[in-house]
JSON list of C-alpha atoms in Angstrom, two decimals:
[
{"chain": "A", "resi": 31, "resn": "UNK", "atom": "CA", "xyz": [113.43, 22.94, -67.65]},
{"chain": "A", "resi": 32, "resn": "UNK", "atom": "CA", "xyz": [112.48, 25.62, -64.81]},
{"chain": "A", "resi": 33, "resn": "UNK", "atom": "CA", "xyz": [115.14, 26.38, -62.42]},
{"chain": "A", "resi": 34, "resn": "UNK", "atom": "CA", "xyz": [117.33, 24.37, -64.05]},
{"chain": "A", "resi": 35, "resn": "UNK", "atom": "CA", "xyz": [120.75, 25.81, -62.57]},
{"chain": "A", "resi": 36, "resn": "UNK", "atom": "CA", "xyz": [118.99, 25.43, -59.08]},
{"chain": "A", "resi": 37, "resn": "UNK", "atom": "CA", "xyz": [118.07, 21.87, -59.40]},
{"chain": "A", "resi": 38, "resn": "UNK", "atom": "CA", "xyz": [121.38, 20.90, -60.43]},
{"chain": "A", "resi": 39, "resn": "UNK", "atom": "CA", "xyz": [122.81, 22.89, -57.46]},
{"chain": "A", "resi": 40, "resn": "UNK", "atom": "CA", "xyz": [120.57, 20.51, -55.18]},
{"chain": "A", "resi": 41, "resn": "UNK", "atom": "CA", "xyz": [122.03, 17.48, -56.61]},
{"chain": "A", "resi": 42, "resn": "UNK", "atom": "CA", "xyz": [125.59, 19.00, -55.96]},
{"chain": "A", "resi": 43, "resn": "UNK", "atom": "CA", "xyz": [124.73, 19.71, -52.63]},
{"chain": "A", "resi": 44, "resn": "UNK", "atom": "CA", "xyz": [123.06, 16.24, -52.17]},
{"chain": "A", "resi": 45, "resn": "UNK", "atom": "CA", "xyz": [126.31, 14.74, -52.81]},
{"chain": "A", "resi": 46, "resn": "UNK", "atom": "CA", "xyz": [128.29, 16.68, -50.60]},
{"chain": "A", "resi": 47, "resn": "UNK", "atom": "CA", "xyz": [125.60, 15.83, -47.67]},
{"chain": "A", "resi": 48, "resn": "UNK", "atom": "CA", "xyz": [125.93, 12.19, -48.30]},
{"chain": "A", "resi": 49, "resn": "UNK", "atom": "CA", "xyz": [129.81, 12.41, -48.67]},
{"chain": "A", "resi": 50, "resn": "UNK", "atom": "CA", "xyz": [130.18, 14.30, -45.37]},
{"chain": "A", "resi": 51, "resn": "UNK", "atom": "CA", "xyz": [127.78, 12.02, -43.67]},
{"chain": "A", "resi": 52, "resn": "UNK", "atom": "CA", "xyz": [125.05, 14.73, -42.77]},
{"chain": "A", "resi": 53, "resn": "UNK", "atom": "CA", "xyz": [122.72, 12.45, -44.27]},
{"chain": "A", "resi": 54, "resn": "UNK", "atom": "CA", "xyz": [121.89, 8.65, -44.64]},
{"chain": "A", "resi": 55, "resn": "UNK", "atom": "CA", "xyz": [119.91, 6.68, -47.20]},
{"chain": "A", "resi": 56, "resn": "UNK", "atom": "CA", "xyz": [117.06, 8.87, -48.11]},
{"chain": "A", "resi": 57, "resn": "UNK", "atom": "CA", "xyz": [116.93, 11.05, -45.09]},
{"chain": "A", "resi": 58, "resn": "UNK", "atom": "CA", "xyz": [117.07, 15.06, -45.16]},
{"chain": "A", "resi": 59, "resn": "UNK", "atom": "CA", "xyz": [116.22, 16.73, -47.94]},
{"chain": "A", "resi": 60, "resn": "UNK", "atom": "CA", "xyz": [117.52, 20.40, -49.19]},
{"chain": "A", "resi": 61, "resn": "UNK", "atom": "CA", "xyz": [115.49, 23.24, -51.31]},
{"chain": "A", "resi": 62, "resn": "UNK", "atom": "CA", "xyz": [116.45, 26.47, -52.96]},
{"chain": "A", "resi": 63, "resn": "UNK", "atom": "CA", "xyz": [114.42, 29.83, -53.36]},
{"chain": "A", "resi": 64, "resn": "UNK", "atom": "CA", "xyz": [114.31, 31.76, -57.07]},
{"chain": "A", "resi": 65, "resn": "UNK", "atom": "CA", "xyz": [111.86, 34.70, -56.09]},
{"chain": "A", "resi": 66, "resn": "UNK", "atom": "CA", "xyz": [108.45, 32.71, -56.14]},
{"chain": "A", "resi": 67, "resn": "UNK", "atom": "CA", "xyz": [109.36, 29.66, -56.50]},
{"chain": "A", "resi": 68, "resn": "UNK", "atom": "CA", "xyz": [111.06, 26.82, -55.06]},
{"chain": "A", "resi": 69, "resn": "UNK", "atom": "CA", "xyz": [113.46, 23.77, -55.80]},
{"chain": "A", "resi": 70, "resn": "UNK", "atom": "CA", "xyz": [113.11, 20.69, -53.64]},
{"chain": "A", "resi": 71, "resn": "UNK", "atom": "CA", "xyz": [114.45, 17.56, -53.44]},
{"chain": "A", "resi": 72, "resn": "UNK", "atom": "CA", "xyz": [112.33, 14.54, -54.28]},
{"chain": "A", "resi": 73, "resn": "UNK", "atom": "CA", "xyz": [110.53, 12.40, -51.16]},
{"chain": "A", "resi": 74, "resn": "UNK", "atom": "CA", "xyz": [112.06, 9.17, -50.97]},
{"chain": "A", "resi": 75, "resn": "UNK", "atom": "CA", "xyz": [115.09, 9.63, -52.95]},
{"chain": "A", "resi": 76, "resn": "UNK", "atom": "CA", "xyz": [118.84, 9.18, -52.08]},
{"chain": "A", "resi": 77, "resn": "UNK", "atom": "CA", "xyz": [120.73, 12.49, -52.21]},
{"chain": "A", "resi": 78, "resn": "UNK", "atom": "CA", "xyz": [123.62, 11.46, -53.77]},
{"chain": "A", "resi": 79, "resn": "UNK", "atom": "CA", "xyz": [121.49, 9.72, -56.59]},
{"chain": "A", "resi": 80, "resn": "UNK", "atom": "CA", "xyz": [119.47, 12.64, -57.97]},
{"chain": "A", "resi": 81, "resn": "UNK", "atom": "CA", "xyz": [119.50, 14.09, -61.19]},
{"chain": "A", "resi": 82, "resn": "UNK", "atom": "CA", "xyz": [117.86, 17.85, -62.02]},
{"chain": "A", "resi": 83, "resn": "UNK", "atom": "CA", "xyz": [115.05, 16.76, -63.12]},
{"chain": "A", "resi": 84, "resn": "UNK", "atom": "CA", "xyz": [114.23, 14.66, -60.26]},
{"chain": "A", "resi": 85, "resn": "UNK", "atom": "CA", "xyz": [113.85, 17.57, -58.14]},
{"chain": "A", "resi": 86, "resn": "UNK", "atom": "CA", "xyz": [110.46, 18.87, -58.24]},
{"chain": "A", "resi": 87, "resn": "UNK", "atom": "CA", "xyz": [109.50, 22.67, -58.49]},
{"chain": "A", "resi": 88, "resn": "UNK", "atom": "CA", "xyz": [106.68, 24.30, -56.44]},
{"chain": "A", "resi": 89, "resn": "UNK", "atom": "CA", "xyz": [105.46, 27.81, -55.69]},
{"chain": "A", "resi": 90, "resn": "UNK", "atom": "CA", "xyz": [105.74, 29.67, -52.25]},
{"chain": "A", "resi": 91, "resn": "UNK", "atom": "CA", "xyz": [102.09, 27.97, -51.42]},
{"chain": "A", "resi": 92, "resn": "UNK", "atom": "CA", "xyz": [103.22, 24.40, -52.29]},
{"chain": "A", "resi": 93, "resn": "UNK", "atom": "CA", "xyz": [101.46, 24.03, -55.73]},
{"chain": "A", "resi": 94, "resn": "UNK", "atom": "CA", "xyz": [103.55, 21.84, -57.81]},
{"chain": "A", "resi": 95, "resn": "UNK", "atom": "CA", "xyz": [104.95, 23.90, -60.71]},
{"chain": "A", "resi": 96, "resn": "UNK", "atom": "CA", "xyz": [107.16, 21.38, -62.69]},
{"chain": "A", "resi": 97, "resn": "UNK", "atom": "CA", "xyz": [108.43, 17.62, -61.84]},
{"chain": "A", "resi": 98, "resn": "UNK", "atom": "CA", "xyz": [107.40, 13.93, -62.27]},
{"chain": "A", "resi": 99, "resn": "UNK", "atom": "CA", "xyz": [108.37, 13.12, -58.54]},
{"chain": "A", "resi": 100, "resn": "UNK", "atom": "CA", "xyz": [106.46, 14.30, -55.33]},
{"chain": "A", "resi": 101, "resn": "UNK", "atom": "CA", "xyz": [108.49, 16.99, -53.69]},
{"chain": "A", "resi": 102, "resn": "UNK", "atom": "CA", "xyz": [109.83, 15.90, -50.15]},
{"chain": "A", "resi": 103, "resn": "UNK", "atom": "CA", "xyz": [107.39, 15.44, -47.21]},
{"chain": "A", "resi": 104, "resn": "UNK", "atom": "CA", "xyz": [109.10, 18.20, -45.40]},
{"chain": "A", "resi": 105, "resn": "UNK", "atom": "CA", "xyz": [108.29, 20.84, -48.05]},
{"chain": "A", "resi": 106, "resn": "UNK", "atom": "CA", "xyz": [105.74, 22.42, -45.55]},
{"chain": "A", "resi": 107, "resn": "UNK", "atom": "CA", "xyz": [108.93, 22.96, -43.34]},
{"chain": "A", "resi": 108, "resn": "UNK", "atom": "CA", "xyz": [110.59, 24.74, -45.87]},
{"chain": "A", "resi": 109, "resn": "UNK", "atom": "CA", "xyz": [107.99, 26.59, -47.07]},
{"chain": "A", "resi": 110, "resn": "UNK", "atom": "CA", "xyz": [106.91, 28.01, -43.51]},
{"chain": "A", "resi": 111, "resn": "UNK", "atom": "CA", "xyz": [110.78, 28.97, -43.70]},
{"chain": "A", "resi": 112, "resn": "UNK", "atom": "CA", "xyz": [110.86, 30.89, -46.67]},
{"chain": "A", "resi": 113, "resn": "UNK", "atom": "CA", "xyz": [107.69, 32.93, -45.37]},
{"chain": "A", "resi": 114, "resn": "UNK", "atom": "CA", "xyz": [109.23, 33.54, -41.98]},
{"chain": "A", "resi": 115, "resn": "UNK", "atom": "CA", "xyz": [112.97, 34.48, -42.92]},
{"chain": "A", "resi": 116, "resn": "UNK", "atom": "CA", "xyz": [114.97, 36.02, -45.81]},
{"chain": "A", "resi": 117, "resn": "UNK", "atom": "CA", "xyz": [116.39, 32.67, -46.70]},
{"chain": "A", "resi": 118, "resn": "UNK", "atom": "CA", "xyz": [117.39, 31.48, -50.12]},
{"chain": "A", "resi": 119, "resn": "UNK", "atom": "CA", "xyz": [118.04, 28.03, -49.17]},
{"chain": "A", "resi": 120, "resn": "UNK", "atom": "CA", "xyz": [117.38, 25.51, -46.66]},
{"chain": "A", "resi": 121, "resn": "UNK", "atom": "CA", "xyz": [119.56, 21.97, -45.48]},
{"chain": "A", "resi": 122, "resn": "UNK", "atom": "CA", "xyz": [117.47, 19.46, -43.29]},
{"chain": "A", "resi": 123, "resn": "UNK", "atom": "CA", "xyz": [120.01, 16.68, -42.03]},
{"chain": "A", "resi": 124, "resn": "UNK", "atom": "CA", "xyz": [119.86, 13.47, -39.72]},
{"chain": "A", "resi": 125, "resn": "UNK", "atom": "CA", "xyz": [123.26, 13.49, -38.92]},
{"chain": "A", "resi": 126, "resn": "UNK", "atom": "CA", "xyz": [124.43, 12.24, -35.83]},
{"chain": "A", "resi": 127, "resn": "UNK", "atom": "CA", "xyz": [125.48, 14.29, -33.38]},
{"chain": "A", "resi": 128, "resn": "UNK", "atom": "CA", "xyz": [122.90, 16.87, -34.16]},
{"chain": "A", "resi": 129, "resn": "UNK", "atom": "CA", "xyz": [120.33, 13.60, -33.32]},
{"chain": "A", "resi": 130, "resn": "UNK", "atom": "CA", "xyz": [121.95, 12.86, -30.40]},
{"chain": "A", "resi": 131, "resn": "UNK", "atom": "CA", "xyz": [121.60, 16.50, -29.00]},
{"chain": "A", "resi": 132, "resn": "UNK", "atom": "CA", "xyz": [118.18, 17.09, -30.24]},
{"chain": "A", "resi": 133, "resn": "UNK", "atom": "CA", "xyz": [116.96, 13.87, -28.55]},
{"chain": "A", "resi": 134, "resn": "UNK", "atom": "CA", "xyz": [118.35, 14.67, -25.10]},
{"chain": "A", "resi": 135, "resn": "UNK", "atom": "CA", "xyz": [118.45, 18.36, -24.90]},
{"chain": "A", "resi": 136, "resn": "UNK", "atom": "CA", "xyz": [116.07, 21.64, -25.30]},
{"chain": "A", "resi": 137, "resn": "UNK", "atom": "CA", "xyz": [118.74, 23.46, -26.84]},
{"chain": "A", "resi": 138, "resn": "UNK", "atom": "CA", "xyz": [122.54, 23.48, -27.77]},
{"chain": "A", "resi": 139, "resn": "UNK", "atom": "CA", "xyz": [124.36, 25.29, -24.85]},
{"chain": "A", "resi": 140, "resn": "UNK", "atom": "CA", "xyz": [126.99, 27.92, -26.13]},
{"chain": "A", "resi": 141, "resn": "UNK", "atom": "CA", "xyz": [130.06, 26.05, -25.55]},
{"chain": "A", "resi": 142, "resn": "UNK", "atom": "CA", "xyz": [132.22, 27.78, -28.45]},
{"chain": "A", "resi": 143, "resn": "UNK", "atom": "CA", "xyz": [131.67, 31.25, -30.10]},
{"chain": "A", "resi": 144, "resn": "UNK", "atom": "CA", "xyz": [130.99, 30.09, -33.32]},
{"chain": "A", "resi": 145, "resn": "UNK", "atom": "CA", "xyz": [127.64, 29.53, -32.04]},
{"chain": "A", "resi": 146, "resn": "UNK", "atom": "CA", "xyz": [126.98, 33.22, -32.72]},
{"chain": "A", "resi": 147, "resn": "UNK", "atom": "CA", "xyz": [127.25, 32.45, -36.90]},
{"chain": "A", "resi": 148, "resn": "UNK", "atom": "CA", "xyz": [124.07, 30.55, -37.06]},
{"chain": "A", "resi": 149, "resn": "UNK", "atom": "CA", "xyz": [122.46, 33.57, -34.76]},
{"chain": "A", "resi": 150, "resn": "UNK", "atom": "CA", "xyz": [123.03, 32.43, -31.15]},
{"chain": "A", "resi": 151, "resn": "UNK", "atom": "CA", "xyz": [121.87, 29.50, -28.80]},
{"chain": "A", "resi": 152, "resn": "UNK", "atom": "CA", "xyz": [120.59, 26.98, -30.97]},
{"chain": "A", "resi": 153, "resn": "UNK", "atom": "CA", "xyz": [116.97, 25.51, -30.02]},
{"chain": "A", "resi": 154, "resn": "UNK", "atom": "CA", "xyz": [115.44, 22.55, -30.19]},
{"chain": "A", "resi": 155, "resn": "UNK", "atom": "CA", "xyz": [112.18, 22.64, -31.69]},
{"chain": "A", "resi": 156, "resn": "UNK", "atom": "CA", "xyz": [109.54, 20.70, -30.12]},
{"chain": "A", "resi": 157, "resn": "UNK", "atom": "CA", "xyz": [108.36, 16.95, -31.58]},
{"chain": "A", "resi": 158, "resn": "UNK", "atom": "CA", "xyz": [106.14, 16.71, -34.21]},
{"chain": "A", "resi": 159, "resn": "UNK", "atom": "CA", "xyz": [105.58, 13.80, -36.43]},
{"chain": "A", "resi": 160, "resn": "UNK", "atom": "CA", "xyz": [107.60, 14.65, -39.65]},
{"chain": "A", "resi": 161, "resn": "UNK", "atom": "CA", "xyz": [105.98, 16.45, -42.74]},
{"chain": "A", "resi": 162, "resn": "UNK", "atom": "CA", "xyz": [103.28, 17.56, -40.80]},
{"chain": "A", "resi": 163, "resn": "UNK", "atom": "CA", "xyz": [101.83, 21.70, -40.35]},
{"chain": "A", "resi": 164, "resn": "UNK", "atom": "CA", "xyz": [102.86, 21.20, -36.79]},
{"chain": "A", "resi": 165, "resn": "UNK", "atom": "CA", "xyz": [106.59, 20.37, -37.33]},
{"chain": "A", "resi": 166, "resn": "UNK", "atom": "CA", "xyz": [106.67, 23.50, -39.64]},
{"chain": "A", "resi": 167, "resn": "UNK", "atom": "CA", "xyz": [105.25, 25.74, -36.67]},
{"chain": "A", "resi": 168, "resn": "UNK", "atom": "CA", "xyz": [107.43, 24.25, -34.49]},
{"chain": "A", "resi": 169, "resn": "UNK", "atom": "CA", "xyz": [110.77, 24.66, -36.37]},
{"chain": "A", "resi": 170, "resn": "UNK", "atom": "CA", "xyz": [109.65, 28.27, -37.75]},
{"chain": "A", "resi": 171, "resn": "UNK", "atom": "CA", "xyz": [109.12, 28.87, -33.70]},
{"chain": "A", "resi": 172, "resn": "UNK", "atom": "CA", "xyz": [112.88, 27.63, -32.78]},
{"chain": "A", "resi": 173, "resn": "UNK", "atom": "CA", "xyz": [114.14, 29.94, -35.73]},
{"chain": "A", "resi": 174, "resn": "UNK", "atom": "CA", "xyz": [112.70, 32.85, -34.49]},
{"chain": "A", "resi": 175, "resn": "UNK", "atom": "CA", "xyz": [114.91, 36.12, -33.84]},
{"chain": "A", "resi": 176, "resn": "UNK", "atom": "CA", "xyz": [116.94, 35.86, -36.68]},
{"chain": "A", "resi": 177, "resn": "UNK", "atom": "CA", "xyz": [118.48, 32.00, -36.03]},
{"chain": "A", "resi": 178, "resn": "UNK", "atom": "CA", "xyz": [119.89, 30.33, -38.92]},
{"chain": "A", "resi": 179, "resn": "UNK", "atom": "CA", "xyz": [119.91, 26.82, -37.59]},
{"chain": "A", "resi": 180, "resn": "UNK", "atom": "CA", "xyz": [117.71, 24.84, -35.12]},
{"chain": "A", "resi": 181, "resn": "UNK", "atom": "CA", "xyz": [117.36, 21.13, -33.93]},
{"chain": "A", "resi": 182, "resn": "UNK", "atom": "CA", "xyz": [114.18, 19.15, -33.93]},
{"chain": "A", "resi": 183, "resn": "UNK", "atom": "CA", "xyz": [113.31, 16.92, -31.26]},
{"chain": "A", "resi": 184, "resn": "UNK", "atom": "CA", "xyz": [113.97, 13.43, -31.93]},
{"chain": "A", "resi": 185, "resn": "UNK", "atom": "CA", "xyz": [114.86, 13.98, -35.53]},
{"chain": "A", "resi": 186, "resn": "UNK", "atom": "CA", "xyz": [117.62, 16.19, -36.98]},
{"chain": "A", "resi": 187, "resn": "UNK", "atom": "CA", "xyz": [118.70, 19.54, -37.74]},
{"chain": "A", "resi": 188, "resn": "UNK", "atom": "CA", "xyz": [118.10, 22.34, -40.21]},
{"chain": "A", "resi": 189, "resn": "UNK", "atom": "CA", "xyz": [120.09, 25.13, -41.33]},
{"chain": "A", "resi": 190, "resn": "UNK", "atom": "CA", "xyz": [119.25, 28.28, -43.76]},
{"chain": "A", "resi": 191, "resn": "UNK", "atom": "CA", "xyz": [121.32, 30.45, -45.65]},
{"chain": "A", "resi": 192, "resn": "UNK", "atom": "CA", "xyz": [121.62, 33.31, -48.41]},
{"chain": "A", "resi": 193, "resn": "UNK", "atom": "CA", "xyz": [122.51, 30.52, -50.89]},
{"chain": "A", "resi": 194, "resn": "UNK", "atom": "CA", "xyz": [122.73, 26.61, -50.85]},
{"chain": "A", "resi": 195, "resn": "UNK", "atom": "CA", "xyz": [126.71, 26.68, -49.85]},
{"chain": "A", "resi": 196, "resn": "UNK", "atom": "CA", "xyz": [125.77, 28.97, -47.23]},
{"chain": "A", "resi": 197, "resn": "UNK", "atom": "CA", "xyz": [123.49, 26.76, -45.92]},
{"chain": "A", "resi": 198, "resn": "UNK", "atom": "CA", "xyz": [125.36, 23.48, -46.36]},
{"chain": "A", "resi": 199, "resn": "UNK", "atom": "CA", "xyz": [128.04, 25.24, -44.07]},
{"chain": "A", "resi": 200, "resn": "UNK", "atom": "CA", "xyz": [125.75, 26.34, -41.57]},
{"chain": "A", "resi": 201, "resn": "UNK", "atom": "CA", "xyz": [124.48, 22.64, -41.40]},
{"chain": "A", "resi": 202, "resn": "UNK", "atom": "CA", "xyz": [128.14, 21.52, -40.91]},
{"chain": "A", "resi": 203, "resn": "UNK", "atom": "CA", "xyz": [128.88, 24.25, -38.24]},
{"chain": "A", "resi": 204, "resn": "UNK", "atom": "CA", "xyz": [125.93, 22.69, -36.51]},
{"chain": "A", "resi": 205, "resn": "UNK", "atom": "CA", "xyz": [127.03, 19.26, -36.51]},
{"chain": "A", "resi": 206, "resn": "UNK", "atom": "CA", "xyz": [130.36, 20.33, -35.39]},
{"chain": "A", "resi": 207, "resn": "UNK", "atom": "CA", "xyz": [129.20, 22.41, -32.42]},
{"chain": "A", "resi": 208, "resn": "UNK", "atom": "CA", "xyz": [126.90, 19.27, -31.55]},
{"chain": "A", "resi": 209, "resn": "UNK", "atom": "CA", "xyz": [129.74, 16.83, -31.76]},
{"chain": "A", "resi": 210, "resn": "UNK", "atom": "CA", "xyz": [132.03, 19.05, -29.25]},
{"chain": "A", "resi": 211, "resn": "UNK", "atom": "CA", "xyz": [129.57, 19.23, -26.78]},
{"chain": "A", "resi": 212, "resn": "UNK", "atom": "CA", "xyz": [128.83, 15.24, -27.11]},
{"chain": "A", "resi": 213, "resn": "UNK", "atom": "CA", "xyz": [132.30, 14.46, -26.87]},
{"chain": "A", "resi": 214, "resn": "UNK", "atom": "CA", "xyz": [133.02, 17.02, -24.04]},
{"chain": "A", "resi": 215, "resn": "UNK", "atom": "CA", "xyz": [130.13, 15.38, -21.93]},
{"chain": "A", "resi": 216, "resn": "UNK", "atom": "CA", "xyz": [132.46, 12.18, -22.06]},
{"chain": "A", "resi": 217, "resn": "UNK", "atom": "CA", "xyz": [135.29, 13.58, -20.41]},
{"chain": "A", "resi": 218, "resn": "UNK", "atom": "CA", "xyz": [133.43, 16.26, -18.04]},
{"chain": "A", "resi": 219, "resn": "UNK", "atom": "CA", "xyz": [130.87, 18.90, -17.78]},
{"chain": "A", "resi": 220, "resn": "UNK", "atom": "CA", "xyz": [131.44, 21.11, -20.62]},
{"chain": "A", "resi": 221, "resn": "UNK", "atom": "CA", "xyz": [132.01, 25.12, -19.98]},
{"chain": "A", "resi": 222, "resn": "UNK", "atom": "CA", "xyz": [129.60, 27.41, -21.18]},
{"chain": "A", "resi": 223, "resn": "UNK", "atom": "CA", "xyz": [129.88, 30.68, -22.29]},
{"chain": "A", "resi": 224, "resn": "UNK", "atom": "CA", "xyz": [128.09, 33.65, -20.51]},
{"chain": "A", "resi": 225, "resn": "UNK", "atom": "CA", "xyz": [126.05, 36.00, -22.32]},
{"chain": "A", "resi": 226, "resn": "UNK", "atom": "CA", "xyz": [128.90, 38.83, -21.78]},
{"chain": "A", "resi": 227, "resn": "UNK", "atom": "CA", "xyz": [131.27, 36.64, -23.01]},
{"chain": "A", "resi": 228, "resn": "UNK", "atom": "CA", "xyz": [129.61, 36.17, -26.16]},
{"chain": "A", "resi": 229, "resn": "UNK", "atom": "CA", "xyz": [128.42, 39.96, -25.88]},
{"chain": "A", "resi": 230, "resn": "UNK", "atom": "CA", "xyz": [132.14, 40.65, -26.15]},
{"chain": "A", "resi": 231, "resn": "UNK", "atom": "CA", "xyz": [132.56, 38.22, -29.28]},
{"chain": "A", "resi": 232, "resn": "UNK", "atom": "CA", "xyz": [130.16, 40.30, -30.86]},
{"chain": "A", "resi": 233, "resn": "UNK", "atom": "CA", "xyz": [131.95, 43.48, -30.03]},
{"chain": "A", "resi": 234, "resn": "UNK", "atom": "CA", "xyz": [134.86, 42.12, -32.10]},
{"chain": "A", "resi": 235, "resn": "UNK", "atom": "CA", "xyz": [132.65, 41.60, -35.34]},
{"chain": "A", "resi": 236, "resn": "UNK", "atom": "CA", "xyz": [131.74, 38.07, -35.23]},
{"chain": "A", "resi": 237, "resn": "UNK", "atom": "CA", "xyz": [128.01, 37.85, -36.69]},
{"chain": "A", "resi": 238, "resn": "UNK", "atom": "CA", "xyz": [126.36, 36.20, -39.12]},
{"chain": "A", "resi": 239, "resn": "UNK", "atom": "CA", "xyz": [126.63, 37.63, -42.64]},
{"chain": "A", "resi": 240, "resn": "UNK", "atom": "CA", "xyz": [123.32, 39.51, -43.86]},
{"chain": "A", "resi": 241, "resn": "UNK", "atom": "CA", "xyz": [120.96, 37.73, -46.13]},
{"chain": "A", "resi": 242, "resn": "UNK", "atom": "CA", "xyz": [121.44, 38.96, -49.85]},
{"chain": "A", "resi": 243, "resn": "UNK", "atom": "CA", "xyz": [118.27, 40.33, -51.40]},
{"chain": "A", "resi": 244, "resn": "UNK", "atom": "CA", "xyz": [115.94, 37.41, -52.88]}
]
């Protein structure tokens, strides 16, 4: 089976996403790249019920290489991000707080310095119908400049990483930051860190890890 280990890893991450509430039902999708091939979760299937053989493999042009199930409808977005970034894995969630912020804001303000681990201020990609080239282009634009995560208007969030574990942790960090912001808004106006304050954190060495070579 092509990319057998990668497909098994997708299943493991799918269970983690469902277990932590970052996805519900058949929402969300995950992929991992190895060279010119990409293993991706199938469309319309609950992520905690997948088997490795359920996960199709496509090439970087989107052509099916192996698999009985259709790739996720968001595969174009995944492939656009692989083309534009050094990512080796992508996690797309429909998490609660991420969806709240993505429905109300144009960006997630930097209320905590750990925003820097995602490459800086998290942008909200303009709305477009799921699975379309327009959405893929909008997310790609929101991730420009070395970002490791973005929100998608009225939709959810997406995070990239040098491997699946890193992409998962970036997705979890994105949800935590959104949760802090939403909860802070219930008791007052959150204080936003200035560019100078963020720069001083960078001076102390807090930056995203470098992507490993593919």
